[in-house]
PDB file of C-alpha atoms in Angstrom:
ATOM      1  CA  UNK A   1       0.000   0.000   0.000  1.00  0.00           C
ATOM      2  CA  UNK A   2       1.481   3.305  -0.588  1.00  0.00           C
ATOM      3  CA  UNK A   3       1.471   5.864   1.209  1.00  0.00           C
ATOM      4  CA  UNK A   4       1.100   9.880   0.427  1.00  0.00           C
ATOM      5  CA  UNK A   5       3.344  11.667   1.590  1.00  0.00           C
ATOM      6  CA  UNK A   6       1.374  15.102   3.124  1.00  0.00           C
ATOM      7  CA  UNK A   7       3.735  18.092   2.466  1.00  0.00           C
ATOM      8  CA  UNK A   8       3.348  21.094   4.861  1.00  0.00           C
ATOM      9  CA  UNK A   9       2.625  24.585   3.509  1.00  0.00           C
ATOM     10  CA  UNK A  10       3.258  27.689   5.584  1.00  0.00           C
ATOM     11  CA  UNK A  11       0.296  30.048   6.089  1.00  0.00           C
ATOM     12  CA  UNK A  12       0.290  33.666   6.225  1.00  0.00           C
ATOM     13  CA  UNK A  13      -2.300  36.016   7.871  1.00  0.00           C
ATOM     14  CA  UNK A  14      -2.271  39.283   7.703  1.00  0.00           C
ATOM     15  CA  UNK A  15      -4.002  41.681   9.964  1.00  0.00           C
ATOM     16  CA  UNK A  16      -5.643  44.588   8.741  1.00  0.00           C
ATOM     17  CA  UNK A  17      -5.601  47.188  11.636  1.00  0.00           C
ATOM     18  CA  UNK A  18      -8.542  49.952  11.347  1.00  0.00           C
ATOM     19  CA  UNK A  19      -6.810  53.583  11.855  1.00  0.00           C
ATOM     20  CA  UNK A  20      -8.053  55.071  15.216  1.00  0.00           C
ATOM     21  CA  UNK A  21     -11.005  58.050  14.637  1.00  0.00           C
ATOM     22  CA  UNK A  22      -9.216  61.280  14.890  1.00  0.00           C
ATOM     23  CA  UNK A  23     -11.801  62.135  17.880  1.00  0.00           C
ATOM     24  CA  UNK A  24     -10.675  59.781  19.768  1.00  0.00           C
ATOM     25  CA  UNK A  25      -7.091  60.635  19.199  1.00  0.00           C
ATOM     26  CA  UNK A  26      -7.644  64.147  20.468  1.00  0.00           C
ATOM     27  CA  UNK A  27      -9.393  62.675  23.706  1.00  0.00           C
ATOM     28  CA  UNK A  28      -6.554  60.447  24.328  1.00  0.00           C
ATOM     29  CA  UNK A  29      -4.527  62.932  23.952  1.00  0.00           C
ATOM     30  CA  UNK A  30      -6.763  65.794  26.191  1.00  0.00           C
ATOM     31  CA  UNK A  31      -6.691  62.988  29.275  1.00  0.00           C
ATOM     32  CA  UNK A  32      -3.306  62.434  29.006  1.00  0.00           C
ATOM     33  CA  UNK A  33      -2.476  66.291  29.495  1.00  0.00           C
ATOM     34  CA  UNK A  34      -5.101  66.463  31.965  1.00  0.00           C
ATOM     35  CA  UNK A  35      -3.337  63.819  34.181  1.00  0.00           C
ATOM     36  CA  UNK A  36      -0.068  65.418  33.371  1.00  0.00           C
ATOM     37  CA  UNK A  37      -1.433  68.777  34.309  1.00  0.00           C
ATOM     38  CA  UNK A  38      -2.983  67.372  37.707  1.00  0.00           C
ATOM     39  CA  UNK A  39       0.398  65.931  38.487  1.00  0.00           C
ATOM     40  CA  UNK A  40       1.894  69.223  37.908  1.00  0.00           C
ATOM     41  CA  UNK A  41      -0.534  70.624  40.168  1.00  0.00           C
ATOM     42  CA  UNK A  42      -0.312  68.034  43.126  1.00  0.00           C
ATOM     43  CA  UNK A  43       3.702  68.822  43.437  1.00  0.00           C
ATOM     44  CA  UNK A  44       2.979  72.477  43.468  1.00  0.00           C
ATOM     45  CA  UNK A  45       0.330  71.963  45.728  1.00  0.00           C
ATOM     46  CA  UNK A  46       2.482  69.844  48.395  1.00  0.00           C
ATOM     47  CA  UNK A  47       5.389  72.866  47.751  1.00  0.00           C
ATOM     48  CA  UNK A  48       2.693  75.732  49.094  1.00  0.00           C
ATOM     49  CA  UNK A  49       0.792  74.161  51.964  1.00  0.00           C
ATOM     50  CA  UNK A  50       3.929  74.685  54.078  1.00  0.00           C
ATOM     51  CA  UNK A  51       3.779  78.441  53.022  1.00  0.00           C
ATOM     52  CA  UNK A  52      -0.135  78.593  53.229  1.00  0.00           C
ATOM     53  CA  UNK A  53       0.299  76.813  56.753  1.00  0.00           C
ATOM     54  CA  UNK A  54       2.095  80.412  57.622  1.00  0.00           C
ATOM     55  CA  UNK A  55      -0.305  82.673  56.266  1.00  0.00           C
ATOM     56  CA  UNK A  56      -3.067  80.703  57.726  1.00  0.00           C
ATOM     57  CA  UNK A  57      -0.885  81.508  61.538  1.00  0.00           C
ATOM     58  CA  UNK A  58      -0.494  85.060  60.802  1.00  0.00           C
ATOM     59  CA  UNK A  59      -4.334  84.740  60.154  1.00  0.00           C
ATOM     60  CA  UNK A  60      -4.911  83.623  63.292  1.00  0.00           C
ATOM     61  CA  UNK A  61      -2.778  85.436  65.104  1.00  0.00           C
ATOM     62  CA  UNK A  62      -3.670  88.640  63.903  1.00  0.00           C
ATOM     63  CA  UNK A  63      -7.475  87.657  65.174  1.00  0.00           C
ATOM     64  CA  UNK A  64      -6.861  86.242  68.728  1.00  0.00           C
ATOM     65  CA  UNK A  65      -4.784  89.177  69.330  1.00  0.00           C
ATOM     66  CA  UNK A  66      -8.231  91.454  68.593  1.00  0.00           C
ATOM     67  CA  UNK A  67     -10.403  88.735  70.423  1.00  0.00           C
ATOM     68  CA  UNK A  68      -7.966  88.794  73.771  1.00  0.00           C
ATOM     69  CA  UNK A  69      -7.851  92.375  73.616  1.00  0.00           C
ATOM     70  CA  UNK A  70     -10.924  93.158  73.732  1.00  0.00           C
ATOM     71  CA  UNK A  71     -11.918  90.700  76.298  1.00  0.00           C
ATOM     72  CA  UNK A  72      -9.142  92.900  78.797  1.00  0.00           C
ATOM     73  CA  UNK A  73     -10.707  96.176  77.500  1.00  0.00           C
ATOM     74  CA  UNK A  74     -13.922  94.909  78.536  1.00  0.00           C
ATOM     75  CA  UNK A  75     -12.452  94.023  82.593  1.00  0.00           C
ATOM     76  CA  UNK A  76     -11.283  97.156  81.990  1.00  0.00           C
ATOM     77  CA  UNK A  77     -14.251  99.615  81.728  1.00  0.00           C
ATOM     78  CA  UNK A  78     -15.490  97.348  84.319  1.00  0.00           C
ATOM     79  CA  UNK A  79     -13.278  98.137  86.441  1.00  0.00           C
ATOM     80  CA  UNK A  80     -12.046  94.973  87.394  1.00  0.00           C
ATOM     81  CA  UNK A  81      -8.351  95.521  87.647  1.00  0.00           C
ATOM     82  CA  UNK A  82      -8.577  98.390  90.650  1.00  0.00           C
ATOM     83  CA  UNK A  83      -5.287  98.696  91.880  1.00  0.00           C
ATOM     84  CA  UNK A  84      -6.577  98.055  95.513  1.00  0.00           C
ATOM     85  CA  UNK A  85      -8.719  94.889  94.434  1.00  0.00           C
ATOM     86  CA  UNK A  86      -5.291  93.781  93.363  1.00  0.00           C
ATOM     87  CA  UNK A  87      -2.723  94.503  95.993  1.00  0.00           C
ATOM     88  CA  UNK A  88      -2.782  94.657  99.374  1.00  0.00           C
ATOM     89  CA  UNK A  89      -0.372  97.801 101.252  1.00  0.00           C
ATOM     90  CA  UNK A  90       0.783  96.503 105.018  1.00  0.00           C
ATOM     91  CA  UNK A  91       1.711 100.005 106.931  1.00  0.00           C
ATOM     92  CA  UNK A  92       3.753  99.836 110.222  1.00  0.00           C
ATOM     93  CA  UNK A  93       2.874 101.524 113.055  1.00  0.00           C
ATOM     94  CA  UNK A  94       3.821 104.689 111.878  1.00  0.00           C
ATOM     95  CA  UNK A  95       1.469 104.753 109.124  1.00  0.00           C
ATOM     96  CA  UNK A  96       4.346 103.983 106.017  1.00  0.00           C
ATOM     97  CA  UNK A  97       4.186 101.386 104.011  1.00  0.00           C
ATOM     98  CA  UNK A  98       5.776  97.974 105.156  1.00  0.00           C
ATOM     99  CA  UNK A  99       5.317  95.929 102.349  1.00  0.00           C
ATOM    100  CA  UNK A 100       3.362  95.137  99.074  1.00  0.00           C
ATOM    101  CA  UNK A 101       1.688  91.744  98.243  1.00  0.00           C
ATOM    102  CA  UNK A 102      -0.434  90.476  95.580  1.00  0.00           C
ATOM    103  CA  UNK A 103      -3.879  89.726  96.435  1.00  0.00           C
ATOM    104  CA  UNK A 104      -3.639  86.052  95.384  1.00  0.00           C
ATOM    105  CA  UNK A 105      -7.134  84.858  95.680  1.00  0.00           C
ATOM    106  CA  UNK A 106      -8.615  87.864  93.423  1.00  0.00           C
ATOM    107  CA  UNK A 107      -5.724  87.138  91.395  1.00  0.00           C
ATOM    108  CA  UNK A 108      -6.208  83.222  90.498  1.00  0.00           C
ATOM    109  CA  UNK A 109      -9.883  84.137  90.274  1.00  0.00           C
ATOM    110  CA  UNK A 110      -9.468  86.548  88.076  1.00  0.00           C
ATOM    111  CA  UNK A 111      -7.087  85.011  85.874  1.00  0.00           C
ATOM    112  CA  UNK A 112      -9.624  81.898  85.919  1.00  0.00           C
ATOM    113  CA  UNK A 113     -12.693  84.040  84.367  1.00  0.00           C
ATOM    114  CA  UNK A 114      -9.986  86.094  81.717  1.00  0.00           C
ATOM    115  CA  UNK A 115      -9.093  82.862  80.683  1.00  0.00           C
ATOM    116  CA  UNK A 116     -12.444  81.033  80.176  1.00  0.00           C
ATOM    117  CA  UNK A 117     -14.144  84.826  78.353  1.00  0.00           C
ATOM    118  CA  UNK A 118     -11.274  84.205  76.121  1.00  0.00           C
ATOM    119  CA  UNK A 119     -12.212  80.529  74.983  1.00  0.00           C
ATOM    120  CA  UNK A 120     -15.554  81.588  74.971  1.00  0.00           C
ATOM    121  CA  UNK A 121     -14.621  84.340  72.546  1.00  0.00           C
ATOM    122  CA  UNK A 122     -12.380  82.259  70.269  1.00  0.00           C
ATOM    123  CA  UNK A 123     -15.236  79.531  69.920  1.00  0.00           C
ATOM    124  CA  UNK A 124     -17.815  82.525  69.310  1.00  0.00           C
ATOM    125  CA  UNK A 125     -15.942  84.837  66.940  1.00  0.00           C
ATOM    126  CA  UNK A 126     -12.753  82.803  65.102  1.00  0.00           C
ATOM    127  CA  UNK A 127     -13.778  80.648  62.416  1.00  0.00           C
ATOM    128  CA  UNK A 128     -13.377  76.931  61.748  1.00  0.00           C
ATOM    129  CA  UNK A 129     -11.990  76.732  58.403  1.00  0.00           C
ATOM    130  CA  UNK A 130      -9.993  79.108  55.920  1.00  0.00           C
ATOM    131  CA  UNK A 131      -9.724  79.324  51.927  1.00  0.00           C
ATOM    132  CA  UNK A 132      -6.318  80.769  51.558  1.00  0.00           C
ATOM    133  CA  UNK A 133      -5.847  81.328  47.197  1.00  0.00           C
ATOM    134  CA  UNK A 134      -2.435  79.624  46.051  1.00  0.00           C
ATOM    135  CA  UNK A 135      -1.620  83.340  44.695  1.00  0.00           C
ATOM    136  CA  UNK A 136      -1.528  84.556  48.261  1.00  0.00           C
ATOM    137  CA  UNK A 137       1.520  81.767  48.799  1.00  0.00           C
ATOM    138  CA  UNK A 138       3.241  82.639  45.394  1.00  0.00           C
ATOM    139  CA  UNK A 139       3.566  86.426  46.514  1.00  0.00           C
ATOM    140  CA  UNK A 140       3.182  89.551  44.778  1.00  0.00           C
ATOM    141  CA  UNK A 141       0.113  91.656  44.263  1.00  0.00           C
ATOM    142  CA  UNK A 142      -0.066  89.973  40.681  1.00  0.00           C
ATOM    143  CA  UNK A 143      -0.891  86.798  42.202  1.00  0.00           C
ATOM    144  CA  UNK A 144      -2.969  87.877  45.177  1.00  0.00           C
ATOM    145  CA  UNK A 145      -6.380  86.256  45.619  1.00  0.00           C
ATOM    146  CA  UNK A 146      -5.932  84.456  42.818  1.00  0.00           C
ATOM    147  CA  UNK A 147      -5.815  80.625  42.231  1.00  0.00           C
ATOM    148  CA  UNK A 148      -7.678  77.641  43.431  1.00  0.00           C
ATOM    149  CA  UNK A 149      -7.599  77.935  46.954  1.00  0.00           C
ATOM    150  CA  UNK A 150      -6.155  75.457  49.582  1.00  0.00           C
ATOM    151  CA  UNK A 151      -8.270  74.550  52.924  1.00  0.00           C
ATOM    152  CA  UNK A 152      -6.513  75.398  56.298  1.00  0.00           C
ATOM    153  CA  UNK A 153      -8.729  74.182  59.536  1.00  0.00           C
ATOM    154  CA  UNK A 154      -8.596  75.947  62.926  1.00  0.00           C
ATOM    155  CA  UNK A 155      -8.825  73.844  65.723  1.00  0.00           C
ATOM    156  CA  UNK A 156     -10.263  74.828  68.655  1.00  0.00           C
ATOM    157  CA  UNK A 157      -7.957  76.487  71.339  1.00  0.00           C
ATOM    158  CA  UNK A 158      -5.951  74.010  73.337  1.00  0.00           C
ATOM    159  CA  UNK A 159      -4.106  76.065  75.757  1.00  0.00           C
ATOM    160  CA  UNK A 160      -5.157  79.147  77.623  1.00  0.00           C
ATOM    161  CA  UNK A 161      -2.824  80.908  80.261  1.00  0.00           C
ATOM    162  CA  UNK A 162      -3.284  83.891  82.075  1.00  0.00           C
ATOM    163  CA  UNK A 163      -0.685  85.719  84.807  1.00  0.00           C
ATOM    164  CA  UNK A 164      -0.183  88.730  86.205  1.00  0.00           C
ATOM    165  CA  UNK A 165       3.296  90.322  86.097  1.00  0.00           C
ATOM    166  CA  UNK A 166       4.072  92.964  88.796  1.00  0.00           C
ATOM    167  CA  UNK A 167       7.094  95.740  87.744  1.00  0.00           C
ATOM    168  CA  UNK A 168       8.365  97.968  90.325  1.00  0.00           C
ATOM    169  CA  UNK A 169      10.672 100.855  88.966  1.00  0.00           C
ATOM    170  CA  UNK A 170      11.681 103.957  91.586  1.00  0.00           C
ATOM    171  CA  UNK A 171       9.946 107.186  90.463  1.00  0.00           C
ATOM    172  CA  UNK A 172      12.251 109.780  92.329  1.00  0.00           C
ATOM    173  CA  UNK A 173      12.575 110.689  95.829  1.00  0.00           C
ATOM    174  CA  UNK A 174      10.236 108.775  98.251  1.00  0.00           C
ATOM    175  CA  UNK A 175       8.181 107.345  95.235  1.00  0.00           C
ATOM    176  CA  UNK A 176       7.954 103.963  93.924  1.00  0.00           C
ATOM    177  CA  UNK A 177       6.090 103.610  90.263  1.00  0.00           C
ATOM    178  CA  UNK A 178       4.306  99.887  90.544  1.00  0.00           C
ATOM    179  CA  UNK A 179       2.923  98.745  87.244  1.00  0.00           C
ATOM    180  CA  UNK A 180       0.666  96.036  86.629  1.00  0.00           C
ATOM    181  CA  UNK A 181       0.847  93.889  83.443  1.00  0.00           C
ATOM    182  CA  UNK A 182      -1.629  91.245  82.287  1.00  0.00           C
ATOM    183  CA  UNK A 183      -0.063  88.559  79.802  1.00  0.00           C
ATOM    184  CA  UNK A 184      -2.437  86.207  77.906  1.00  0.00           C
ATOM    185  CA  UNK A 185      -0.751  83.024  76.027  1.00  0.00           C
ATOM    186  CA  UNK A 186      -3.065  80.743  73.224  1.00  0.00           C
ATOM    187  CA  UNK A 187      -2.621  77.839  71.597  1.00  0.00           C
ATOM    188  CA  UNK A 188      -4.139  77.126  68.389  1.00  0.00           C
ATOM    189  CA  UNK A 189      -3.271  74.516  65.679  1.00  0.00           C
ATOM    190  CA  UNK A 190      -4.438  75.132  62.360  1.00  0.00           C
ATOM    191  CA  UNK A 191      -4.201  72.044  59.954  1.00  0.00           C
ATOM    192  CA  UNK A 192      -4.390  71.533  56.192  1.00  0.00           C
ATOM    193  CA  UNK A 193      -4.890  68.390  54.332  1.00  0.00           C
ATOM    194  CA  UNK A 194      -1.431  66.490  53.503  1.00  0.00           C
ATOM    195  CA  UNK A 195       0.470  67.840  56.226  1.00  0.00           C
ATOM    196  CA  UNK A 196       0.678  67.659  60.109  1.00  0.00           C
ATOM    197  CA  UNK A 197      -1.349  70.103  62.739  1.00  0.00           C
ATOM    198  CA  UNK A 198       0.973  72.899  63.514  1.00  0.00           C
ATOM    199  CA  UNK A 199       0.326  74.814  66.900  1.00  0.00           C
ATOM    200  CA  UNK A 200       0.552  78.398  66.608  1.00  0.00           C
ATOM    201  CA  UNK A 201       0.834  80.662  69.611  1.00  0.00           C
ATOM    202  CA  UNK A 202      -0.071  83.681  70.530  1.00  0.00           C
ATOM    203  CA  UNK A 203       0.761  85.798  73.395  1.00  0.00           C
ATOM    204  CA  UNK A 204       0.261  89.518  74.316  1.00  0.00           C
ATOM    205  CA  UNK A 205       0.539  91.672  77.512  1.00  0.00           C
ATOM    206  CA  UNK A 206      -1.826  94.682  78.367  1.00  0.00           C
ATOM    207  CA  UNK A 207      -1.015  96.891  81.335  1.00  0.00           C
ATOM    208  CA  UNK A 208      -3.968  96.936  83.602  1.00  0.00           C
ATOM    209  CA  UNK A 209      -2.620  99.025  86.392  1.00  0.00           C
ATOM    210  CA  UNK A 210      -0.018 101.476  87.375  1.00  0.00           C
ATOM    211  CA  UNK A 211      -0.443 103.531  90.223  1.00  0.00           C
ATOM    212  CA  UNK A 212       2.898 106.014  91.769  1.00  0.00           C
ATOM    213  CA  UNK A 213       3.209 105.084  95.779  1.00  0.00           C
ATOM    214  CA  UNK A 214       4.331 107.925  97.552  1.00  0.00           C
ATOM    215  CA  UNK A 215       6.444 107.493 100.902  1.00  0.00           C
ATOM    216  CA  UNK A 216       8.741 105.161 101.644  1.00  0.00           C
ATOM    217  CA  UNK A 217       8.594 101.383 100.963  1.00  0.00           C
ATOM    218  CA  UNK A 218      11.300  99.887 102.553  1.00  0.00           C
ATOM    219  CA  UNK A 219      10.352  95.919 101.949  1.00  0.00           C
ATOM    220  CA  UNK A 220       8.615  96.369  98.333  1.00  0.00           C
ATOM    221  CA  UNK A 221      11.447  94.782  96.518  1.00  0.00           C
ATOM    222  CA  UNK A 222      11.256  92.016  98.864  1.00  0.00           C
ATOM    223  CA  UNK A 223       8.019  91.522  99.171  1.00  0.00           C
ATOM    224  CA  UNK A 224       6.648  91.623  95.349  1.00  0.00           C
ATOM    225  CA  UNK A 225       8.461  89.973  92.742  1.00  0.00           C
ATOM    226  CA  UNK A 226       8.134  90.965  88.537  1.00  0.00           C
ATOM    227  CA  UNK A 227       5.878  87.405  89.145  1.00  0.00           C
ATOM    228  CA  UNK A 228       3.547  86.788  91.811  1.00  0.00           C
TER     229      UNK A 228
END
C-alpha cells in the first residue's frame, strides 16, 4: 500500500488594523495632558501648603490678638483691675508702708474668668476653616487672591494661660512707680490636608494698672516679685 506523503505549507495572515477616529485621538490625547497637568498641580500643591500653613498663623494670630484684647478692654471699663482689688499695702505703726503683696485669691480668680471669656470668645468669633488662594503663597500683588484655593482648619484652642506680672521701677525721691501687666498666652493649631497640625501661639501683655506710691517702701522689693 502506498502511502502519500502530506507536504506542509506555511500560512500567512495578515491583519488589517482599522486607523483610530481622529476624535478619539484628540481625547486620548486631552486625558493624558489632563493627568499630566494634575500631576503638575499636586507637586505644586504639596510645595505651598507649608507656606499657606504660615499665612493661615499670621491669620490667626492677627485675630486672637483682637479677640484677647478686647476681652481685657472689657475688665477694663469694668473696672475689674482696681489697683486696691489687686494689691494689698501693710503700713507699720507709723502709718508707712511695710510691704506690698499680691492679692492672690482675686488674682487666680481673676485670671480663671480672663481665661475662660477668652475661649468663649475664640469659639464665638474665630472661624473653623480658611480658603487661603495659592496666589496669596506665590507672593506679589499679581498673584494675590488668585488661584484655586487650599483649605486650612482651625482647631479649637488648646491652651489658655493667664498671669499677672508685677514691675516695680523707683519714680524719684520717696516714690515707687508699681505697674501692673496682664499677659495672655493661646494655643491654636491650624491644619491643612497632607500635612501635620501645627500649633501656633499667641501671646500679648496689656497693662492693667499702674499707680505712683508715695512714701517710703522699705520691703517692696522684697516683698513683690516681677511674678507673683
Amino acid at each position: 500500500m502506498r502511502f502519500r506523503r502530506l507536504r506542509r505549507t506555511k500560512m500567512y495572515i495578515s491583519y488589517y488594523r482599522k486607523p483610530m477616529p481622529r476624535g478619539q485621538r484628540v481625547a486620548i490625547m486631552i486625558v493624558v495632558d489632563l493627568l499630566i497637568l494634575a500631576g503638575v498641580l499636586s507637586i505644586i500643591l504639596m510645595q505651598l501648603r507649608p507656606i499657606v500653613l504660615k499665612l493661615a498663623q499670621a491669620q490667626v494670630n492677627s485675630e486672637v490678638l483682637k479677640i484677647v484684647n478686647n476681652v481685657i478692654e472689657t475688665e477694663i471699663s469694668k473696672g475689674t483691675f482696681d489697683y486696691s482689688t489687686l494689691v494689698k499695702l501693710e503700713k507699720d505703726s507709723s502709718g508707712n508702708i511695710a510691704a506690698l503683696e499680691m492679692n492672690m485669691p482675686i488674682v487666680n480668680l481673676l485670671q480663671s474668668r480672663i481665661s475662660k471669656s477668652v475661649l468663649e470668645s475664640i469659639q464665638n468669633q474665630m472661624v473653623s476653616e480658611m480658603h487661603i488662594p495659592i496666589g496669596n503663597a506665590v507672593g506679589g500683588v499679581l498673584f494675590s487672591g488668585r488661584g484655586p484655593a487650599i483649605d486650612v482648619r482651625i482647631l479649637s484652642a488648646q491652651n489658655i494661660k493667664t498671669q499677672f506680672i508685677s514691675e516695680t521701677i523707683p519714680a524719684g525721691i520717696n516714690q515707687t512707680r508699681h505697674k501692673i501687666t496682664l499677659e495672655v498666652s493661646v494655643d491654636i493649631s491650624v491644619f491643612a490636608p497632607g500635612t501635620k497640625a501645627v500649633t501656633t501661639t499667641t501671646t500679648t501683655d496689656v497693662e492693667v494698672s499702674d499707680t505712683v506710691i508715695v512714701g517710703k517702701v522699705p520691703n517692696v522689693y522684697a516683698n513683690i516679685g516681677d511674678n507673683p
